Coordinates of N, CA and C and ligand atoms in Angstrom, one line a residue:
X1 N 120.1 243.3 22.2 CA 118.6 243.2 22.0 C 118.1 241.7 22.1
X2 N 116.8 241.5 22.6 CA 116.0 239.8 22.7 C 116.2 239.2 21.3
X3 N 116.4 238.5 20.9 CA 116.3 237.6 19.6 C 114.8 237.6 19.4
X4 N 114.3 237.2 17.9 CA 113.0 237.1 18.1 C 112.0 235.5 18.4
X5 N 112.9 234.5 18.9 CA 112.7 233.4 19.9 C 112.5 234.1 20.8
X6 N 113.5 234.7 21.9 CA 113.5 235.3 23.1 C 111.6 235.7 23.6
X7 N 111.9 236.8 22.8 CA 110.5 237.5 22.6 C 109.1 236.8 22.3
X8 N 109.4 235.5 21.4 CA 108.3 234.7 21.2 C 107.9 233.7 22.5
X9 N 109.4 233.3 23.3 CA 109.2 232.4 24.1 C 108.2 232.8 25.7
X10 N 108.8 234.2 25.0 CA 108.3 234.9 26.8 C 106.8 235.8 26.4
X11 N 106.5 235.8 25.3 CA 105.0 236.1 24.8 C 104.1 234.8 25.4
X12 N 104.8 233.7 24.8 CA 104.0 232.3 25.0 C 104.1 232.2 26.0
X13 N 104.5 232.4 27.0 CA 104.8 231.8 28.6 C 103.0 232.4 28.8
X14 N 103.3 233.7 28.7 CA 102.6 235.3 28.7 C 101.6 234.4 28.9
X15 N 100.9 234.2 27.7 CA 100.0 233.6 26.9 C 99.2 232.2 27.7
X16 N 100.0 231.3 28.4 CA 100.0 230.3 28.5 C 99.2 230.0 30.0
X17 N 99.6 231.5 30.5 CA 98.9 231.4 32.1 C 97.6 232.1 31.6
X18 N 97.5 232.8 30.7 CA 96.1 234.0 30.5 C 94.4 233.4 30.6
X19 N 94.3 233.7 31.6 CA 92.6 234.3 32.1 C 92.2 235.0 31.7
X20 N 91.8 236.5 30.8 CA 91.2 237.2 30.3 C 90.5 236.7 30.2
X21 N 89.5 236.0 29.4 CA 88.4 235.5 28.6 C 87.4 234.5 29.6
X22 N 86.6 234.0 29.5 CA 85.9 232.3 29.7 C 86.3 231.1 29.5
X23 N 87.0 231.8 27.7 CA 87.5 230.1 27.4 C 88.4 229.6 28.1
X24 N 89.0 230.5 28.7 CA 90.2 229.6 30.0 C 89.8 228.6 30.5
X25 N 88.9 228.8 30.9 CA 88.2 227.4 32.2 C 88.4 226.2 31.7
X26 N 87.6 226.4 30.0 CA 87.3 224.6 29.8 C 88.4 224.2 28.8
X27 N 89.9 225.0 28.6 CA 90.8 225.2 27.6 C 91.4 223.6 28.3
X28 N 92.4 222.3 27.4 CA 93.2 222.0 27.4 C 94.5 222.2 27.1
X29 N 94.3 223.1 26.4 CA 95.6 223.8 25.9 C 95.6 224.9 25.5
X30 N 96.5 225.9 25.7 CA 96.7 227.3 25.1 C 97.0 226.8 23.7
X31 N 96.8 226.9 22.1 CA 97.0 226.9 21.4 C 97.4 228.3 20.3
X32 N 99.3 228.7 21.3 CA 99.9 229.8 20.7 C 99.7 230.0 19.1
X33 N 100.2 228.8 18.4 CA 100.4 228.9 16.9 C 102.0 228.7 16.5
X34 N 102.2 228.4 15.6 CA 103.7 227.4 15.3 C 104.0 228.2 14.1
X35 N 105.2 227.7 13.8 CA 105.8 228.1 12.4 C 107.2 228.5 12.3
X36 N 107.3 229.4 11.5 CA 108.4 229.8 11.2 C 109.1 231.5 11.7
X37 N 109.6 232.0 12.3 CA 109.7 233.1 13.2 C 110.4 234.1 12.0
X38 N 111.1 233.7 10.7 CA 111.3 234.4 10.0 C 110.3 234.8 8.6
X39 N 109.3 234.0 8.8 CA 108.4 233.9 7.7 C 108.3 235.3 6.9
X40 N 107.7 235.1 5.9 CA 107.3 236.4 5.0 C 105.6 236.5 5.2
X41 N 104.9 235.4 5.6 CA 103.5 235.3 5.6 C 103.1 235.0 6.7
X42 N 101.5 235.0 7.6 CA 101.3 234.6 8.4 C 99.8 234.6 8.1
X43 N 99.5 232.9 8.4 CA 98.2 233.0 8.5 C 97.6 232.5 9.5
X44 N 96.3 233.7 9.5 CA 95.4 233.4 10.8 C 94.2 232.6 10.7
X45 N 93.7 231.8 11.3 CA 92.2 231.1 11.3 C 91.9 232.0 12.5
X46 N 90.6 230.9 13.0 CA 89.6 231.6 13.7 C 90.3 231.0 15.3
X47 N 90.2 229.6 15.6 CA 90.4 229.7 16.8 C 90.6 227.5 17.2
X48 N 91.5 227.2 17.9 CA 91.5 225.9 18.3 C 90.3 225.2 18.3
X49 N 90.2 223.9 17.5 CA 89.3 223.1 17.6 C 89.3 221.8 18.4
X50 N 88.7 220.8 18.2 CA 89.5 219.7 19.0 C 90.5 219.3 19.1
X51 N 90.9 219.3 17.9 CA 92.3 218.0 17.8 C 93.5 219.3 18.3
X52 N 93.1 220.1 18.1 CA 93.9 221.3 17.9 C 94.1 221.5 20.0
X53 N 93.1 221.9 20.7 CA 93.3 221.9 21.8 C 93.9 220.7 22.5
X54 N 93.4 219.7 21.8 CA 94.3 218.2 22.8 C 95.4 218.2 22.6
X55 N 96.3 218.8 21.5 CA 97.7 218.5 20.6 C 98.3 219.9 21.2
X56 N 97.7 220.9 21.5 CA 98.4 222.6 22.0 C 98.8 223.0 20.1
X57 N 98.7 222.0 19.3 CA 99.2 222.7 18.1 C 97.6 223.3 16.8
X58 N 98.6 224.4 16.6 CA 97.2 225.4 15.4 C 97.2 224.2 13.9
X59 N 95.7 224.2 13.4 CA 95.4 223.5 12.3 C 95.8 222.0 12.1
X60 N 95.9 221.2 13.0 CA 96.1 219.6 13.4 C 95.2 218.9 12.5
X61 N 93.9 218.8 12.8 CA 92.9 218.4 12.6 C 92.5 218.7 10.9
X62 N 91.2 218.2 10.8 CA 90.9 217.9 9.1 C 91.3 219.0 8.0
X63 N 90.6 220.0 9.3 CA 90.8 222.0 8.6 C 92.7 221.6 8.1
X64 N 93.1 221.1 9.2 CA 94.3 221.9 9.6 C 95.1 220.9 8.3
X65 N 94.9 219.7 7.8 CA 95.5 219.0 6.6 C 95.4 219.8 5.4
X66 N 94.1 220.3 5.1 CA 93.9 220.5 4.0 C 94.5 222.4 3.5
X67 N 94.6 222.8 5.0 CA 95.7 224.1 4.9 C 97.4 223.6 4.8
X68 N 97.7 222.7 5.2 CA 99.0 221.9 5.1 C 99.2 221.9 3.1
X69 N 98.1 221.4 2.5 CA 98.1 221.2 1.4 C 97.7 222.2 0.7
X70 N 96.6 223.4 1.2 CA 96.6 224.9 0.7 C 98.1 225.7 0.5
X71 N 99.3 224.9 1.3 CA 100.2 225.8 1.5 C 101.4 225.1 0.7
X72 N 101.5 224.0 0.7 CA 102.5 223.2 -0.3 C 102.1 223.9 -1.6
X73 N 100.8 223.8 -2.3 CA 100.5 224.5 -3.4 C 101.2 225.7 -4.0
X74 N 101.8 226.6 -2.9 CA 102.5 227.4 -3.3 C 103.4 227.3 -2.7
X75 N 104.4 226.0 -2.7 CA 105.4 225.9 -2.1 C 105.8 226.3 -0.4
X76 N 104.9 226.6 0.6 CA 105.3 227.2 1.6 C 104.3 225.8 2.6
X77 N 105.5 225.9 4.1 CA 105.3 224.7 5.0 C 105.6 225.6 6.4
X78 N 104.6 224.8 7.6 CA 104.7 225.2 8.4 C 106.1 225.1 9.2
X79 N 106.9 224.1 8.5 CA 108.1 223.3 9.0 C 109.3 224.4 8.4
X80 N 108.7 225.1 7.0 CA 110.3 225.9 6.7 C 109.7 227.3 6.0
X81 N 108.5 227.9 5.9 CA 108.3 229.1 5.6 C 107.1 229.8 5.7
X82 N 106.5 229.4 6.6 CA 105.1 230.0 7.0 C 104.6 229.7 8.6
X83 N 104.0 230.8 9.1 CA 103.6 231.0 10.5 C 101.6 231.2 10.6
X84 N 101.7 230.5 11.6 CA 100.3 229.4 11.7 C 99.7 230.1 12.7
X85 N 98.9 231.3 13.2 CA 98.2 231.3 14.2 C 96.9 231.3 14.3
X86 N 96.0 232.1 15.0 CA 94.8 231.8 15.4 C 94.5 233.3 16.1
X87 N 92.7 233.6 15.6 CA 92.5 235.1 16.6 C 92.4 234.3 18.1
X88 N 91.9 233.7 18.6 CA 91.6 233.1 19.5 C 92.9 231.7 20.1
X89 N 93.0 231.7 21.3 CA 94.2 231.1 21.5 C 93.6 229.7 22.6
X90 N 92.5 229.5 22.7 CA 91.2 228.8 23.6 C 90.6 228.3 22.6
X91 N 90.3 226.9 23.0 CA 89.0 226.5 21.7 C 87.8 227.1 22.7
X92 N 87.0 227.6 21.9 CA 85.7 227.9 22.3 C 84.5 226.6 22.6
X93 N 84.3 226.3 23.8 CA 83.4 225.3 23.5 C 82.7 224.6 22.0
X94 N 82.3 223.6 21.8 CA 81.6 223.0 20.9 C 81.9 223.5 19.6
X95 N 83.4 224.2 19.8 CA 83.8 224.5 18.3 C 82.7 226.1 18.0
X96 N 81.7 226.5 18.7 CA 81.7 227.8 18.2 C 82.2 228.9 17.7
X97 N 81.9 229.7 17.5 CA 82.7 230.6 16.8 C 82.6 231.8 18.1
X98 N 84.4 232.6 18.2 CA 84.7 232.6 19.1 C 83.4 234.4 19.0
X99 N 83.1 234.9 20.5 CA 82.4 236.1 20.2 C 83.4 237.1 20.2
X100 N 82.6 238.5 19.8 CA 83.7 239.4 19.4 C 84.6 240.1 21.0
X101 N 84.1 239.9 21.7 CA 84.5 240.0 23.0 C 85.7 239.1 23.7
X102 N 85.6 237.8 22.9 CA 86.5 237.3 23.1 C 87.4 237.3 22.4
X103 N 87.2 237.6 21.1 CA 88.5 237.7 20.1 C 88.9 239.0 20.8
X104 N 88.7 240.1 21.2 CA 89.0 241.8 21.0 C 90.4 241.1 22.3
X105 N 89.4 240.8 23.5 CA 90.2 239.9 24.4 C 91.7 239.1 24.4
X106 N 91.5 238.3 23.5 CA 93.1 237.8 23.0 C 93.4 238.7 21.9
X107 N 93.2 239.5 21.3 CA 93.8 239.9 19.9 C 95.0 240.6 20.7
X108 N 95.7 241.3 21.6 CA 97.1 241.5 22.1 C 97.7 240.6 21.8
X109 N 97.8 239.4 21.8 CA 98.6 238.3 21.2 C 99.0 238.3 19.8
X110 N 97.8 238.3 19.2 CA 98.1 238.4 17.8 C 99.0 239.4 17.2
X111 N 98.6 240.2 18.0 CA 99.2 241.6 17.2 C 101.2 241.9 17.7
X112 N 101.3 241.4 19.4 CA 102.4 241.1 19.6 C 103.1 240.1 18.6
X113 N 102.3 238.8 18.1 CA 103.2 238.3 17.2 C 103.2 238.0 16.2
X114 N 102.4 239.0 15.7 CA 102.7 240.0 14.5 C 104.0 240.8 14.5
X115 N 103.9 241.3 15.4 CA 105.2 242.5 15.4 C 106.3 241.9 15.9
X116 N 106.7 240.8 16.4 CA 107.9 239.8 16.5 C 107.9 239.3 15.0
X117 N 106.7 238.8 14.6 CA 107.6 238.2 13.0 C 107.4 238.7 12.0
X118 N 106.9 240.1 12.3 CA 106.8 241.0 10.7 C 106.9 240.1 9.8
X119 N 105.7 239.5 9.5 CA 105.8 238.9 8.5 C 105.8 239.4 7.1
X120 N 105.1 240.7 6.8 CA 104.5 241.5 5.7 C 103.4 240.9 5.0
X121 N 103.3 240.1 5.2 CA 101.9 239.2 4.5 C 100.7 238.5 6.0
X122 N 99.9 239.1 6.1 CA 99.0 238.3 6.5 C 97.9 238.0 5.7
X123 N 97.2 237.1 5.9 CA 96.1 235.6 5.3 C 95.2 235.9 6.0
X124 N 94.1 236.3 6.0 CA 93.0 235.8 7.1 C 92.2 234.9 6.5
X125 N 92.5 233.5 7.6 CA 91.4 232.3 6.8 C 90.5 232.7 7.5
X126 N 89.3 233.3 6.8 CA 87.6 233.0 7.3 C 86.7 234.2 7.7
X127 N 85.9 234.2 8.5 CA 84.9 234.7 8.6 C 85.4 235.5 9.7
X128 N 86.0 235.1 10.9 CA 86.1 235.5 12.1 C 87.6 236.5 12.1
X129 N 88.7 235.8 11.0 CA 90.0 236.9 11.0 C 90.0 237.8 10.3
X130 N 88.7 238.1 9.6 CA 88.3 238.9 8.7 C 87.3 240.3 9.1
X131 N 86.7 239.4 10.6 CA 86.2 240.8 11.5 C 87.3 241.5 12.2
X132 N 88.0 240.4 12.7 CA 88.7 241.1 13.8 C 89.9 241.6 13.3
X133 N 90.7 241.5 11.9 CA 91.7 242.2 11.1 C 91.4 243.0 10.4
X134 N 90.0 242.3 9.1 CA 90.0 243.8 8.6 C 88.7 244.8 9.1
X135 N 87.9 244.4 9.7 CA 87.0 245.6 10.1 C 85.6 244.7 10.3
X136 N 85.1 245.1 11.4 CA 83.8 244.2 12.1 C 82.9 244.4 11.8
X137 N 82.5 244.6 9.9 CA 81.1 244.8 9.2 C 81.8 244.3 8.0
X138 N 82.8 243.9 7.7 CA 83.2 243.3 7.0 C 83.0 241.6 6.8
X139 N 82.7 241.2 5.5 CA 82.1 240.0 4.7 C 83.4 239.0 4.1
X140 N 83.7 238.0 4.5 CA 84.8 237.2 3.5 C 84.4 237.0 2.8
X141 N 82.9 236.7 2.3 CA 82.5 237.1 0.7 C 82.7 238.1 -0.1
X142 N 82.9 239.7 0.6 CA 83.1 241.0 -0.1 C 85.1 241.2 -0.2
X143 N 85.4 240.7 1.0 CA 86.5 241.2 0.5 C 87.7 240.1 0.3
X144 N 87.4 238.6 -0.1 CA 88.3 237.7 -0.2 C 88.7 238.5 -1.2
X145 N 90.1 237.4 -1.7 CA 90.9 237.6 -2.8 C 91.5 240.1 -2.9
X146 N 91.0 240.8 -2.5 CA 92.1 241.7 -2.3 C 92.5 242.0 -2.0
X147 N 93.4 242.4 -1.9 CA 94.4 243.3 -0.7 C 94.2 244.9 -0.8
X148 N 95.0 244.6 0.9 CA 95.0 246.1 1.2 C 96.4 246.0 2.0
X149 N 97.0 247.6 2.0 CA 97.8 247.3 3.3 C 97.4 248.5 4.3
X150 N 97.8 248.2 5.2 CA 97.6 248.7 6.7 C 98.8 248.6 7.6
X151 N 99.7 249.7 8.1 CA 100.6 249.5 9.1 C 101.4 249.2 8.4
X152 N 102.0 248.9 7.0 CA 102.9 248.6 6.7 C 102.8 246.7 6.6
X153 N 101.9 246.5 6.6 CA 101.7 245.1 6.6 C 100.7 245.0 5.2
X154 N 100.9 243.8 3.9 CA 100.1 243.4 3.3 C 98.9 242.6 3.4
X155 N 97.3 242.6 3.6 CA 96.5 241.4 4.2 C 95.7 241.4 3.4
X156 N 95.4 239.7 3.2 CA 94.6 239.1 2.1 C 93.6 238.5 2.7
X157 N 92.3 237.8 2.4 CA 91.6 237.0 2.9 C 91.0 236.0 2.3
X158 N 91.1 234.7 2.5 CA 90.5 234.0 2.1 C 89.1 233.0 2.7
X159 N 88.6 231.6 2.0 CA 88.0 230.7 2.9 C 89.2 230.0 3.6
X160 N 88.2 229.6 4.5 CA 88.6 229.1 5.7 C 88.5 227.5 5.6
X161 N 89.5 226.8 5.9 CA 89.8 225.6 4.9 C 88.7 224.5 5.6
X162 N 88.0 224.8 6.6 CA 87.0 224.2 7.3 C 85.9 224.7 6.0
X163 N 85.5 225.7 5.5 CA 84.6 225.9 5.1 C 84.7 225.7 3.1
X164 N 85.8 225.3 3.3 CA 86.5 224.7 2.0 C 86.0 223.2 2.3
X165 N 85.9 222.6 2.9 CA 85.8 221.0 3.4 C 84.2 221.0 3.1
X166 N 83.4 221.6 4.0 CA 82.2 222.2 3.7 C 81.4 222.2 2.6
X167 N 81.7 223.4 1.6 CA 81.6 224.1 0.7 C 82.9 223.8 -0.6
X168 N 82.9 222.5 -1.1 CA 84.4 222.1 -2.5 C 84.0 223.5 -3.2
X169 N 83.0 223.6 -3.9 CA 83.1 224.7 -4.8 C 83.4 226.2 -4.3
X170 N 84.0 226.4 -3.4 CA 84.6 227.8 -3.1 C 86.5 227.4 -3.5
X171 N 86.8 226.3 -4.1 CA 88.0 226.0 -3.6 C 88.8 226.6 -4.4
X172 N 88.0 226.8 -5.9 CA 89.2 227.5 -6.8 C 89.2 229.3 -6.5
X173 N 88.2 230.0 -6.2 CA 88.6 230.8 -5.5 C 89.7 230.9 -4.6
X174 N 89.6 229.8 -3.7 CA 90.6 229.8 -2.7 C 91.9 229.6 -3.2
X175 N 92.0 229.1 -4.6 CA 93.4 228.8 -5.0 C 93.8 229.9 -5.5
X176 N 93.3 230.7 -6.4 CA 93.0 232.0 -6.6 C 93.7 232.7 -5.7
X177 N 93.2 232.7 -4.8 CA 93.4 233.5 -3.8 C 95.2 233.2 -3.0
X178 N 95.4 231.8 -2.8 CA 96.5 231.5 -2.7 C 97.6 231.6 -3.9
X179 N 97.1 231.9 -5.1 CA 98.2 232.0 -6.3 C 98.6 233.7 -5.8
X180 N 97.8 234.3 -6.0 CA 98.2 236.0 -5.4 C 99.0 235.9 -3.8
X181 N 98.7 235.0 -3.2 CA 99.4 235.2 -2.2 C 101.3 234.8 -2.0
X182 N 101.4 234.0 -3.5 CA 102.5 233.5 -3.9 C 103.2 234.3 -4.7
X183 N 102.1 235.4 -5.5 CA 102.5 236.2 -6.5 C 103.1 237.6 -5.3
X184 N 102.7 238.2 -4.2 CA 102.5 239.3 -3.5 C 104.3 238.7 -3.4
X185 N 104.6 237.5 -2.5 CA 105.6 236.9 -1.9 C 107.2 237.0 -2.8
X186 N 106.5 236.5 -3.8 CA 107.9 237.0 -5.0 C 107.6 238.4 -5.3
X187 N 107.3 239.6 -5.3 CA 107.0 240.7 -4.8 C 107.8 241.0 -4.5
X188 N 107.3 240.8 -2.9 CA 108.4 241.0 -2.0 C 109.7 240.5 -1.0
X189 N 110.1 239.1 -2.3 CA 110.9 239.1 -1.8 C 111.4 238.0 -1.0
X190 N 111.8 236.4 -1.3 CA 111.6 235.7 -0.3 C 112.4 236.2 1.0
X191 N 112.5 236.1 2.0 CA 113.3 236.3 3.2 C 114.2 234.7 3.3
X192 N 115.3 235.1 3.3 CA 116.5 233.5 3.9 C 116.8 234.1 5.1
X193 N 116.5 232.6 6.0 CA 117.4 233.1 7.2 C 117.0 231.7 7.9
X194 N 117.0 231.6 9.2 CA 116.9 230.7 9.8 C 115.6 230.3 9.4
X195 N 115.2 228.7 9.6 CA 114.1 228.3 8.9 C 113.4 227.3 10.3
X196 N 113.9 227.2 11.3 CA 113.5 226.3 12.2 C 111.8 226.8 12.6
X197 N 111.3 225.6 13.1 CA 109.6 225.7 13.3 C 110.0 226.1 14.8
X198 N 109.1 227.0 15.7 CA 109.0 226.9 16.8 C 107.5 226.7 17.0
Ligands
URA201 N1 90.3 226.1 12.8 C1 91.0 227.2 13.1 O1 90.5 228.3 12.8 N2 92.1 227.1 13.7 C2 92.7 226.0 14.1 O2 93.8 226.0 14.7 C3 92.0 224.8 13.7 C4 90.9 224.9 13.1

């Protein structure tokens, strides 16, 4: 059977030629999402921003430090135990927020690699992984901080570290919300295994 590299590498290829959408046109970079392929967690944001499209890498930029530091908090790095993607794989012009046509659009991606790294934990950072994961009338004000599971997968939601930058006073929430996500993790279990970032 493919390794789950194999599988990742030839998703991204997939991924990397894809026209579906608009945001192709003005894309610099496919921005797959990085991490760890054996992770236990997987968190999603909304979609490539600048620094993020010029680099092809998810969460680069200001957002993307202070999720670096959201994640040290509970011990987890994009370099040895957590997987980094995005609903959207295109920055959307001027940083907009991607429409739901375009998310529905790439979400085959997501969900393929989801099911290559079964992670058991997904994160939705924000507003936008919160429509398109947990349900498209759904509020990251109503349902941050609980869980539910679905499919056999555990999903939490939090702010979105852009809107943490924003808004400081949502941040202990947010930590809140990352302490349960550390608490769910010794739960279930850390996973050892290979630790390399792809
Ligand atoms: N914001 C996101 O939602 N994703 C990124 O990759 C960067 C900023």
């Amino acid at each position: 059977m493919d390794s789950k590299l194999d599988r990742w590498n030839r998703l991204k290829e997939i991924c990397h030629k894809c026209g579906a959408c608009g945001l192709a046109a003005r894309r610099k970079s496919v921005v797959f999402g990085e991490g760890v392929l054996e992770s236990r967690v997987m968190f999603v944001g909304e979609g490539p921003g600048e620094q993020e499209d010029l680099q092809g890498r998810p969460f680069v930029g200001p957002a993307g430090q202070l999720l670096d530091r959201m994640l040290a908090a509970i011990d987890l790095s994009r370099e040895s135990s957590a997987m980094i993607c995005n609903i959207v794989k295109c920055r959307p012009p001027g940083n907009r927020t991607p429409t739901m046509e375009e998310g529905e659009k790439c979400l085959p991606y997501l969900r393929a690699q989801v099911d290559i790294v079964r992670p058991g934990i997904i994160v939705c950072l924000g507003a936008t992984a919160v429509r398109h994961i947990i349900g498209p009338a759904e509020r990251i004000t109503r349902v941050r901080g609980q869980w539910l599971e679905r499919k056999g997968y555990w999903i939490i939601a939090t702010y979105h570290p852009a809107a943490l930058l924003r808004d400081p006073s949502r941040k202990a929430e947010a930590w809140s919300d990352m302490q349960s996500v550390r608490a769910k993790l010794e739960e279930l279990g850390i996973r050892h295994g290979d630790a390399s970032m792809v």
